[in-house]
Coordinates of C-alpha atoms and ligand atoms in Angstrom, one line a residue:
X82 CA 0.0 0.0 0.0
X83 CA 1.3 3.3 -1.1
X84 CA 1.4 6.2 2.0
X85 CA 0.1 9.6 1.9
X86 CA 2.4 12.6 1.1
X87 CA 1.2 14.1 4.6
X88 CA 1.9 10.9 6.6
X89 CA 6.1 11.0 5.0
X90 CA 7.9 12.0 8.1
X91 CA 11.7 12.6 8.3
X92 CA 11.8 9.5 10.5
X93 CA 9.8 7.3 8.4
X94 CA 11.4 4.2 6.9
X95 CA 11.4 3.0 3.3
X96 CA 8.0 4.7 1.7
X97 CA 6.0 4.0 -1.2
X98 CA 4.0 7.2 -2.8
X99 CA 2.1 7.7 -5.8
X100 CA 1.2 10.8 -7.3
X101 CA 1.8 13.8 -9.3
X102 CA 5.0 15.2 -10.5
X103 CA 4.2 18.8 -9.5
X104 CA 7.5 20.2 -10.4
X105 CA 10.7 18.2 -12.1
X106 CA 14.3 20.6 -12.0
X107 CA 17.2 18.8 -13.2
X108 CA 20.3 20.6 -11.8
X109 CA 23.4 18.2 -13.4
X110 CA 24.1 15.4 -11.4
X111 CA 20.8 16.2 -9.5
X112 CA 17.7 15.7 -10.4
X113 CA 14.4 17.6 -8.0
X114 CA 11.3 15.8 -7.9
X115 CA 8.5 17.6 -6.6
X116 CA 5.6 15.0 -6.0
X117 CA 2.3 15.9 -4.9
X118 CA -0.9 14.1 -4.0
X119 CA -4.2 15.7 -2.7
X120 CA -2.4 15.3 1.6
X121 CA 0.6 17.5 0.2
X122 CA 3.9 17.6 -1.5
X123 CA 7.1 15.3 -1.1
X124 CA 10.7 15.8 -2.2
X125 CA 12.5 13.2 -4.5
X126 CA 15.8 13.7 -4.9
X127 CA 18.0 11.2 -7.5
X128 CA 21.6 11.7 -7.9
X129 CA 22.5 10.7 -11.4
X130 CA 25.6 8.5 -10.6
X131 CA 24.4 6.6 -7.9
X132 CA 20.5 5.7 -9.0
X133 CA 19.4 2.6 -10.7
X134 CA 19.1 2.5 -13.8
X135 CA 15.3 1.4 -13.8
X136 CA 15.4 5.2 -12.1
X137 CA 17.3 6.8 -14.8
X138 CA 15.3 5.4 -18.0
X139 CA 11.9 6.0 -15.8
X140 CA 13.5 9.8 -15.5
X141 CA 13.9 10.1 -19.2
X142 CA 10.4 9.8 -20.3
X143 CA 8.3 11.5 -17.7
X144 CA 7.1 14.8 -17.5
X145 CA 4.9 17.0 -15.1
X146 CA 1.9 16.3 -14.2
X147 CA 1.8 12.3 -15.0
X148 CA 1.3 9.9 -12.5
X149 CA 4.8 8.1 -10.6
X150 CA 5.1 5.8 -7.9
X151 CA 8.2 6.0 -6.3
X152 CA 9.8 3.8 -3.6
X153 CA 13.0 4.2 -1.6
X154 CA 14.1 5.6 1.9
X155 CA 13.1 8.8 3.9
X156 CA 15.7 11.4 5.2
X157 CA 15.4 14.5 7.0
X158 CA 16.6 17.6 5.1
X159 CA 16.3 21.2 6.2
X160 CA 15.2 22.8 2.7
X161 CA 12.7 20.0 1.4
X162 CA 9.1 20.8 2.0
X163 CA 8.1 19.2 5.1
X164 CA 11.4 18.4 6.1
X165 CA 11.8 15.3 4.1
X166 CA 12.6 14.0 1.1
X167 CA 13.0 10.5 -0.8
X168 CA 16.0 8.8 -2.6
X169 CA 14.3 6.4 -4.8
X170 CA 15.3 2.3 -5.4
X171 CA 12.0 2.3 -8.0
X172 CA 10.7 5.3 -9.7
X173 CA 7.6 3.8 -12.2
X174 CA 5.5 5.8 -14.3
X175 CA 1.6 5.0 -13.9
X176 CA 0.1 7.3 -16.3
X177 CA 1.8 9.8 -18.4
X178 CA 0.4 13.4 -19.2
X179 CA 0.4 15.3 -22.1
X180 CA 2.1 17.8 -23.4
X181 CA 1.4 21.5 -23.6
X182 CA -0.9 21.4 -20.2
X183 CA -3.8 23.7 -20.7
X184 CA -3.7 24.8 -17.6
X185 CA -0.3 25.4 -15.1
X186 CA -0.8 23.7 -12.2
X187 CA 2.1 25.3 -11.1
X188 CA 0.6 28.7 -11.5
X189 CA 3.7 30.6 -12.3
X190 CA 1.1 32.5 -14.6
X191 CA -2.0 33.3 -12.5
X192 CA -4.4 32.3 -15.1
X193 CA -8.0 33.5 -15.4
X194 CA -11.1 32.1 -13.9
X195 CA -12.5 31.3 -16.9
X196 CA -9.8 29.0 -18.3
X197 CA -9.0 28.0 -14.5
X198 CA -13.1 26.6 -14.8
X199 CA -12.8 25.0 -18.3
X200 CA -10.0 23.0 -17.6
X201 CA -11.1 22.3 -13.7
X202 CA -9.7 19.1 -13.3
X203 CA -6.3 20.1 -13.2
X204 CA -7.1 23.9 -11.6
X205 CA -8.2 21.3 -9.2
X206 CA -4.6 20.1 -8.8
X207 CA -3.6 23.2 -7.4
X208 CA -3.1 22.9 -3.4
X209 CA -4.9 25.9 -3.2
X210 CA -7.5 25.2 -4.6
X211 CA -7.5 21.4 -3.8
X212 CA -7.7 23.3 -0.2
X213 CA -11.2 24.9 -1.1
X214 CA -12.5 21.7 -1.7
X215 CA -11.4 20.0 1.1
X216 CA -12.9 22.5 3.4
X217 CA -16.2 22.7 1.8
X218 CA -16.3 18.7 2.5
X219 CA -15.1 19.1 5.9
X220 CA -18.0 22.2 6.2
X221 CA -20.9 19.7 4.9
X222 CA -19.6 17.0 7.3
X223 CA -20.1 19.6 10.0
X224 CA -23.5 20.8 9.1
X225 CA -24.4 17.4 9.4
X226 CA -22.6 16.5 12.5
X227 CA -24.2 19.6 14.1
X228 CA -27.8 18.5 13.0
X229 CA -27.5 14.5 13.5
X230 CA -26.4 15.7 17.4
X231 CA -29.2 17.8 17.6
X232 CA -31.7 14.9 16.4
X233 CA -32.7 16.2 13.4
X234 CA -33.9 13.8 10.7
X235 CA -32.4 14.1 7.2
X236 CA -34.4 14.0 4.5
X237 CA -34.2 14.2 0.6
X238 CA -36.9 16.2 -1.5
X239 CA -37.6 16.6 -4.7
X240 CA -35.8 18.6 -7.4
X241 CA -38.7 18.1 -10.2
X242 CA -41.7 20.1 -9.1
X243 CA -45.0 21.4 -10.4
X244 CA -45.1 24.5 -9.1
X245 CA -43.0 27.8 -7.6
X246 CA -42.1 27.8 -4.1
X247 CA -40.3 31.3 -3.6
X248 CA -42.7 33.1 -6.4
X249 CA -40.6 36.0 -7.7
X250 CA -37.5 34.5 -8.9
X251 CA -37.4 32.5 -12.0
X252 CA -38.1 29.1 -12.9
X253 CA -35.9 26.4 -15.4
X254 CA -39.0 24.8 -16.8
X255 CA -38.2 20.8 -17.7
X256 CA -40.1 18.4 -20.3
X257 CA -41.9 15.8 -18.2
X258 CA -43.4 13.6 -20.2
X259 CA -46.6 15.4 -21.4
X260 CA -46.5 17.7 -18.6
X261 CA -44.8 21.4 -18.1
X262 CA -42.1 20.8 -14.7
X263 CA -39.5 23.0 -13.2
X264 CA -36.2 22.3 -11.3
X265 CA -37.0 23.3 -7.6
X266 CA -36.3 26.8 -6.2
X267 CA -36.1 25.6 -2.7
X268 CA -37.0 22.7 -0.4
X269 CA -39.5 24.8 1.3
X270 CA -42.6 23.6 0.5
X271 CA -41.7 20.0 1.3
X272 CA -39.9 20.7 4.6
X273 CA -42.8 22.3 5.8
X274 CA -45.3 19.1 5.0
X275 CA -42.4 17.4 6.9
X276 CA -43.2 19.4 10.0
X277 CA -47.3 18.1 9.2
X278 CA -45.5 14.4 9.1
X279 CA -44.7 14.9 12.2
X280 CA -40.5 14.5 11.8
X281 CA -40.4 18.2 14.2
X282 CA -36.9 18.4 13.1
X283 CA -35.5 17.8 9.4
X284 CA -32.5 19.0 7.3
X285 CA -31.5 18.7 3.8
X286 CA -28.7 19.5 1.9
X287 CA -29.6 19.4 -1.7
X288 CA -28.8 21.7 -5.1
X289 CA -31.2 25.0 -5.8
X290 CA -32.3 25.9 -8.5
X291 CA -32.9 29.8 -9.4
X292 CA -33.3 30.8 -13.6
X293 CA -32.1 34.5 -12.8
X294 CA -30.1 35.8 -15.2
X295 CA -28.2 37.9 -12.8
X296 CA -24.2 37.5 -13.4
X297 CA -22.7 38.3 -10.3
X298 CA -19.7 37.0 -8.0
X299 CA -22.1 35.9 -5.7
X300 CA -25.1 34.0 -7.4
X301 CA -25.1 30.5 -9.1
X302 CA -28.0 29.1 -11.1
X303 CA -27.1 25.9 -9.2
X304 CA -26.4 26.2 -5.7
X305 CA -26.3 24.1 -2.4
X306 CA -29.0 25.1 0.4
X307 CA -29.0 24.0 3.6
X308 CA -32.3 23.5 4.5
X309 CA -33.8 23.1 8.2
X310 CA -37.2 23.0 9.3
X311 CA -37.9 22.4 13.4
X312 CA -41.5 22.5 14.6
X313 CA -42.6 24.2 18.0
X314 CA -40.3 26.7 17.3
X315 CA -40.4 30.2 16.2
X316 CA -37.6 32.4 14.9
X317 CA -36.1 33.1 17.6
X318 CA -35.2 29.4 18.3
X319 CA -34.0 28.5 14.8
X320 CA -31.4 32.0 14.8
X321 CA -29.9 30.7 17.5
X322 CA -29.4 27.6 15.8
X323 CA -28.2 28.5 13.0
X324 CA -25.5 31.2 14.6
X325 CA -24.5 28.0 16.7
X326 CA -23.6 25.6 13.7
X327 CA -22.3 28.4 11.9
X328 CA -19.3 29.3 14.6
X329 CA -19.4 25.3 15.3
X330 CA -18.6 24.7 11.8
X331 CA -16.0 27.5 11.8
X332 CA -14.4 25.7 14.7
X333 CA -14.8 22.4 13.4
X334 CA -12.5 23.5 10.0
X335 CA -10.1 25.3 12.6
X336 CA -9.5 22.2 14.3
X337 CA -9.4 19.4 11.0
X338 CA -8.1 21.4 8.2
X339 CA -5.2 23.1 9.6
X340 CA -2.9 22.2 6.4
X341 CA -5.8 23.3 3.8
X342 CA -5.4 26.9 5.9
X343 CA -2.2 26.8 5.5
X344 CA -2.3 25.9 1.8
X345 CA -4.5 29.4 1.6
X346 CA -2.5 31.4 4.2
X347 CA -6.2 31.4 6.3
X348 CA -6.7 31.8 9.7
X349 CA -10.1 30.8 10.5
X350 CA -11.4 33.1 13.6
X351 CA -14.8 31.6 14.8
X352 CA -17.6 34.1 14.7
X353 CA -18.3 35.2 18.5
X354 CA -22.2 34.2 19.2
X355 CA -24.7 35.9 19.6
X356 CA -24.8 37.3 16.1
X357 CA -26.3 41.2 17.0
X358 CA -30.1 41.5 15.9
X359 CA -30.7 44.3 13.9
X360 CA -34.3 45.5 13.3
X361 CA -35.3 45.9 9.3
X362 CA -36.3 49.4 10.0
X363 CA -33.0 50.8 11.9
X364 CA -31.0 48.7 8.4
X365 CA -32.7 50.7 6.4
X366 CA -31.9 54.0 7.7
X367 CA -28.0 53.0 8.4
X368 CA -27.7 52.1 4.7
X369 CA -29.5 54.9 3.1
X370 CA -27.6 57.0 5.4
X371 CA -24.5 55.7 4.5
X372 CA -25.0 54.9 0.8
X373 CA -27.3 58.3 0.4
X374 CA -29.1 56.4 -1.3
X375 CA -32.9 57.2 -1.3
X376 CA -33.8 53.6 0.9
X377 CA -37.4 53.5 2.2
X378 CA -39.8 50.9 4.1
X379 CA -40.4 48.6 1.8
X380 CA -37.4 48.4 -0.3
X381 CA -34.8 45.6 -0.2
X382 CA -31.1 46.0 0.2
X383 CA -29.0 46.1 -3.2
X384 CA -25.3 45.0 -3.3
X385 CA -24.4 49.0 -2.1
X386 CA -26.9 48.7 0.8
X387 CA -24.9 45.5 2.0
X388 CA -22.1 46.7 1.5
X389 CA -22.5 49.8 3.9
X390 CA -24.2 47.8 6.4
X391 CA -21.0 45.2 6.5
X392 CA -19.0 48.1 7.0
X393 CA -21.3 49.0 9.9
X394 CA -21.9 45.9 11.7
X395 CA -18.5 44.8 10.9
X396 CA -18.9 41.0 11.7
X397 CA -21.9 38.2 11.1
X398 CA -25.2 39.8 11.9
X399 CA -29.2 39.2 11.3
X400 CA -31.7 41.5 10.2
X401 CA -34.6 40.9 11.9
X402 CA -38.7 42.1 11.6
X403 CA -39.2 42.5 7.9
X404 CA -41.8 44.1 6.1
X405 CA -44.2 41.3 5.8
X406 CA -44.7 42.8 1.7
X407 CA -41.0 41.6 1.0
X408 CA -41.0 38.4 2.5
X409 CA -42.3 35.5 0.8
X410 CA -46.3 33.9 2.0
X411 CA -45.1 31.9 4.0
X412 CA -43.3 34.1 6.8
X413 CA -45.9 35.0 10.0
X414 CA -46.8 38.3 10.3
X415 CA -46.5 39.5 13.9
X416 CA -50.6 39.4 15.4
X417 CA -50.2 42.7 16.9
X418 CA -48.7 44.8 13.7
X419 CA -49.4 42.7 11.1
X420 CA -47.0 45.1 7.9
X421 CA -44.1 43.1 10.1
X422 CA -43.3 39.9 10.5
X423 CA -41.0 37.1 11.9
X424 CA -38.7 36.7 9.2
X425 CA -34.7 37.0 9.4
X426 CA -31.7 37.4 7.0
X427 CA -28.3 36.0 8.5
X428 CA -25.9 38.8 7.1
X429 CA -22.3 38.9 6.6
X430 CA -20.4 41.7 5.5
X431 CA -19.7 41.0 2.6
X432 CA -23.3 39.5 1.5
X433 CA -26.6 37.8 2.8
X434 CA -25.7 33.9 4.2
X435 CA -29.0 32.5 4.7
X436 CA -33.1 33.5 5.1
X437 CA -35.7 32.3 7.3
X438 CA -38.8 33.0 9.4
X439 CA -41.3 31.4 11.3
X440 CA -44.0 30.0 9.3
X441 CA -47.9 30.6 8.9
X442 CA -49.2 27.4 10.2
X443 CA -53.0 28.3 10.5
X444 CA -54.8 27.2 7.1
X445 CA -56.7 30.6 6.5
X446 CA -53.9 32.7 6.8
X447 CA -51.5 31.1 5.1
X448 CA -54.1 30.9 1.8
X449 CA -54.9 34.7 2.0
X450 CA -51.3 35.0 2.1
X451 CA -50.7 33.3 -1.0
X452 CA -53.9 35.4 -2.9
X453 CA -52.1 38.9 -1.5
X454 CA -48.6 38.1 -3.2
X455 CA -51.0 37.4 -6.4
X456 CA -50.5 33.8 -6.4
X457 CA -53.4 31.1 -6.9
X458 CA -54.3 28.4 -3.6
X459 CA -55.6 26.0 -5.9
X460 CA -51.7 26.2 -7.6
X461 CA -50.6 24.8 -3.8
X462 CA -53.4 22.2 -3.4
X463 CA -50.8 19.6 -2.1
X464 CA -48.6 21.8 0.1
X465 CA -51.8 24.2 1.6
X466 CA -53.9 20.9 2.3
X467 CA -51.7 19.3 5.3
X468 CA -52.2 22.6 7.1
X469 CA -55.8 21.8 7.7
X470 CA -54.6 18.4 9.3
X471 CA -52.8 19.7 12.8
X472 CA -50.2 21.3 11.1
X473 CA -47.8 22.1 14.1
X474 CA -46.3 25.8 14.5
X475 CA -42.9 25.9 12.9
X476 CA -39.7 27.8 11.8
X477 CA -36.9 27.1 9.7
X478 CA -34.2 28.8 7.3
X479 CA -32.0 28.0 3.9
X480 CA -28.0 28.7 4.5
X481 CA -26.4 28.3 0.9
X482 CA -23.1 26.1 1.1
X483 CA -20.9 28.1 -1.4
X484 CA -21.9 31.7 0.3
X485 CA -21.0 30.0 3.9
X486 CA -17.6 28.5 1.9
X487 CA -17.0 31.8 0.2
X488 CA -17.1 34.5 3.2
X489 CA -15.5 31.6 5.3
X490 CA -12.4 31.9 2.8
X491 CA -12.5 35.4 1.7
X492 CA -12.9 33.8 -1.7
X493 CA -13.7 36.4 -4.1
X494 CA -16.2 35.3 -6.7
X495 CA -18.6 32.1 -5.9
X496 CA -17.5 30.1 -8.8
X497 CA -14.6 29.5 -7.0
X498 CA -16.5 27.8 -4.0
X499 CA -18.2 25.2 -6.7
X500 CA -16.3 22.3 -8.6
X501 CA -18.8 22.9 -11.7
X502 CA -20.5 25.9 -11.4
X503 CA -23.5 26.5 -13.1
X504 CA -24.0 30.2 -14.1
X505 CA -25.6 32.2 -17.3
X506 CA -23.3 31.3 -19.8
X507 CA -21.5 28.3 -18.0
X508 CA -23.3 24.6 -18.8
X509 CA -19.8 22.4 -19.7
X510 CA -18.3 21.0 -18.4
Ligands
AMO53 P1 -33.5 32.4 -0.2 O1 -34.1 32.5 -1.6 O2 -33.1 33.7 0.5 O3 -34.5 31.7 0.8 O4 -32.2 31.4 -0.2 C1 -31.6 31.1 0.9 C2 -30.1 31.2 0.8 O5 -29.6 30.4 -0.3 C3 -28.5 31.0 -1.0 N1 -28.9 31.3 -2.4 C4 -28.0 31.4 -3.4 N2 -26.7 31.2 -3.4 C5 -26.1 31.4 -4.6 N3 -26.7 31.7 -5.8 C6 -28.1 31.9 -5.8 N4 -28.7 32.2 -6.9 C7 -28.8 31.7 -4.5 N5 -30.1 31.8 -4.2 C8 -30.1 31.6 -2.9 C9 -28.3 32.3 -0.2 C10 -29.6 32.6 0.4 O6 -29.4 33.4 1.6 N6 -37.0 29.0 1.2 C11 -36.1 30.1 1.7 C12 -35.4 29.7 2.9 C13 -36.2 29.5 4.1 O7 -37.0 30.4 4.4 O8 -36.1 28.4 4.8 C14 -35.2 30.5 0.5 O9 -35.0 29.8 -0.4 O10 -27.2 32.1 0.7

């Protein structure tokens, strides 16, 4: 069995590693090895006059980026990465790679994000970037962990619906059979009929699917939400949820992915909880007063709005008590002023992270609801009938994956948080 590049230490024995020849420098009688698999990169060193010649003709025909195994013994050595390298008795090559690469994986030439995306397989390659990736896993794993602890049940919901859950933003309609389908904006609808199922407390974590045609560094048409829905709750209890799994998932990658960090010179400071509540009203007047912009009740917050309230709150925050006009039907309005209601926005800085409210659970409401925004009840027949069936009084929110990746890393456009991203004129590969 071969050993990972991270597990080579100087007092390791003979090793076997396979992987990538990340750089290749051939100094005379020297010859530099740089090999590199997804834990990290390892030192081979051959002198010319002493290797074997299996070494040598394996040396002639190999270039960067194929595939090597290499076997020999470890020694400690001050300038090596890691402190180590390898003086190989077999050096094999597994797969070779062709030649020009249409992409440096070395990145000598910092190369556009474009051609970085076309040829993602070996952007991929990259230890910085490999880092992303490893840290978006490790953040999934923790949503989970955080959720399983807490009991919740996860569940899987469909992506091919019949009708609109967020009404507003646009729809990818989809041939099904004979019928007109769409790919689903949001879980919404079906976590809530999980909360009539009785399962109190679900998550999901499953692609979105939103047809705007908005090209920004911070929207996908495809993205990952995070989906929770808890019953006997309002919002107060699911805010304080999520501000807890997102500092425990901060504190979870600061403890497991100290050597992705490195990789992107990060260090991870977990958010301090409670996140400040900040009403709708008082946003609205900090951004127009610090954008001059002409911001009234009613409106939303454009990328300049969030911008100055970042700069103003400085660190992860909600904004809390919307107008109940913005918010989607299925927010509650508060009873005893009725143009609010309990819906929140987790902010930070730099964007929105997640929304979420308590839900209308009483029947009658929640179908006038639906006829003020314009929309039709008898469009909702499946999801608007389990609330006359003790439909239990319930909260939840959406947290999307690559935003929570994104801020998390200071990465600068979204596409970088995705393997594939999925934007307005991105389909392949
Ligand atoms: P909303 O539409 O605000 O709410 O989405 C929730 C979160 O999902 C992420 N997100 C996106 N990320 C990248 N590109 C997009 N185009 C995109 N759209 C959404 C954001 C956003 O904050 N049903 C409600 C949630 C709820 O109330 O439970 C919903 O979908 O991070």
């Amino acid at each position: 069995m071969h050993t990972p590049i991270r597990s080579v230490t100087p007092a390791s024995a003979n090793v076997e590693v396979i992987g990538w020849i990340h750089e290749l420098r051939d100094l005379g009688g020297l010859t530099f090895l740089l090999l590199r698999d997804r834990t990290g990169i390892l030192q081979v060193t051959v002198n010319r006059k002493k290797a074997p010649a299996g070494v040598l003709a394996a040396l002639a025909i190999i270039s960067r980026e194929s595939v090597v195994r290499v076997r020999g013994p470890v020694k400690a050595i001050d300038k090596a990465p890691g402190g180590r390298e390898v003086t190989p008795e077999v050096l094999e090559l597994v797969s070779p790679c062709a030649t020009p690469l249409p992409l440096d994986v070395v990145e000598k030439v910092p190369a556009e994000l474009d051609t970085r995306l076309d040829a993602r397989f070996l952007d991929v390659r990259r230890p910085r970037v490999t880092a992303v990736f490893l840290i978006r896993s490790m953040v999934l794993q923790a949503v989970s962990e955080f959720l399983w602890e807490r009991d919740f049940v996860q569940i899987t919901t469909p992506k091919l619906v019949a009708a609109a859950t967020e009404g507003g933003t646009e729809l990818f309609p989809v041939a099904y059979f004979d019928k007109e389908a769409f790919l689903n904006q949001s879980p919404q609808l079906y976590k809530q009929m999980m909360m009539a199922a009785g399962f109190e407390k679900v998550f999901e974590i499953g692609p979105i699917f939103r047809a705007e045609e908005h090209n920004t560094t911070k929207h996908l048409n495809e993205a990952t939400s995070i989906d929770v829905e808890v019953s006997f709750a309002d919002q107060e209890d699911v805010m304080r949820l999520l501000e807890e799994l997102v500092a425990a998932v901060y504190r979870k990658v600061g403890e497991t992915c100290a050597e992705p960090l490195s990789w992107l010179k990060k260090e991870l400071e977990v958010p301090a909880t409670p996140f400040p509540r900040i009403p709708y009203t008082d946003a609205i007047e900090i951004a127009a007063r610090r954008t001059g912009e002409p911001l009234k009740f009613g409106d939303d917050f454009g990328a300049a709005a969030e911008k100055a309230l970042g700069e103003e709150m400085g660190t992860h925050y909600f904004i809390v008590d919307w107008p109940t006009a913005i918010k989607p039907y299925y927010a509650m309005p508060y009873s005893d002023r009725p143009e609010f209601c309990r819906a929140f926005d987790l902010m930070h800085p730099r964007m929105e992270l997640s929304s979420g409210a308590q839900r209308v659970h009483q029947y009658d409401l929640l179908a006038a609801q639906i006829r003020s925004k314009g929309l039709k009840p008898e469009s909702f027949e499946f999801y608007l009938n389990p609330f006359r069936f003790g439909m239990p009084p319930h909260a939840g929110w959406g947290l999307g994956a690559e935003r929570l990746v994104m801020t998390m890393l200071d990465l600068q456009n979204i596409r970088e948080a995705v393997l594939f991203p999925r934007d307005r004129h991105r389909l392949v590969p």
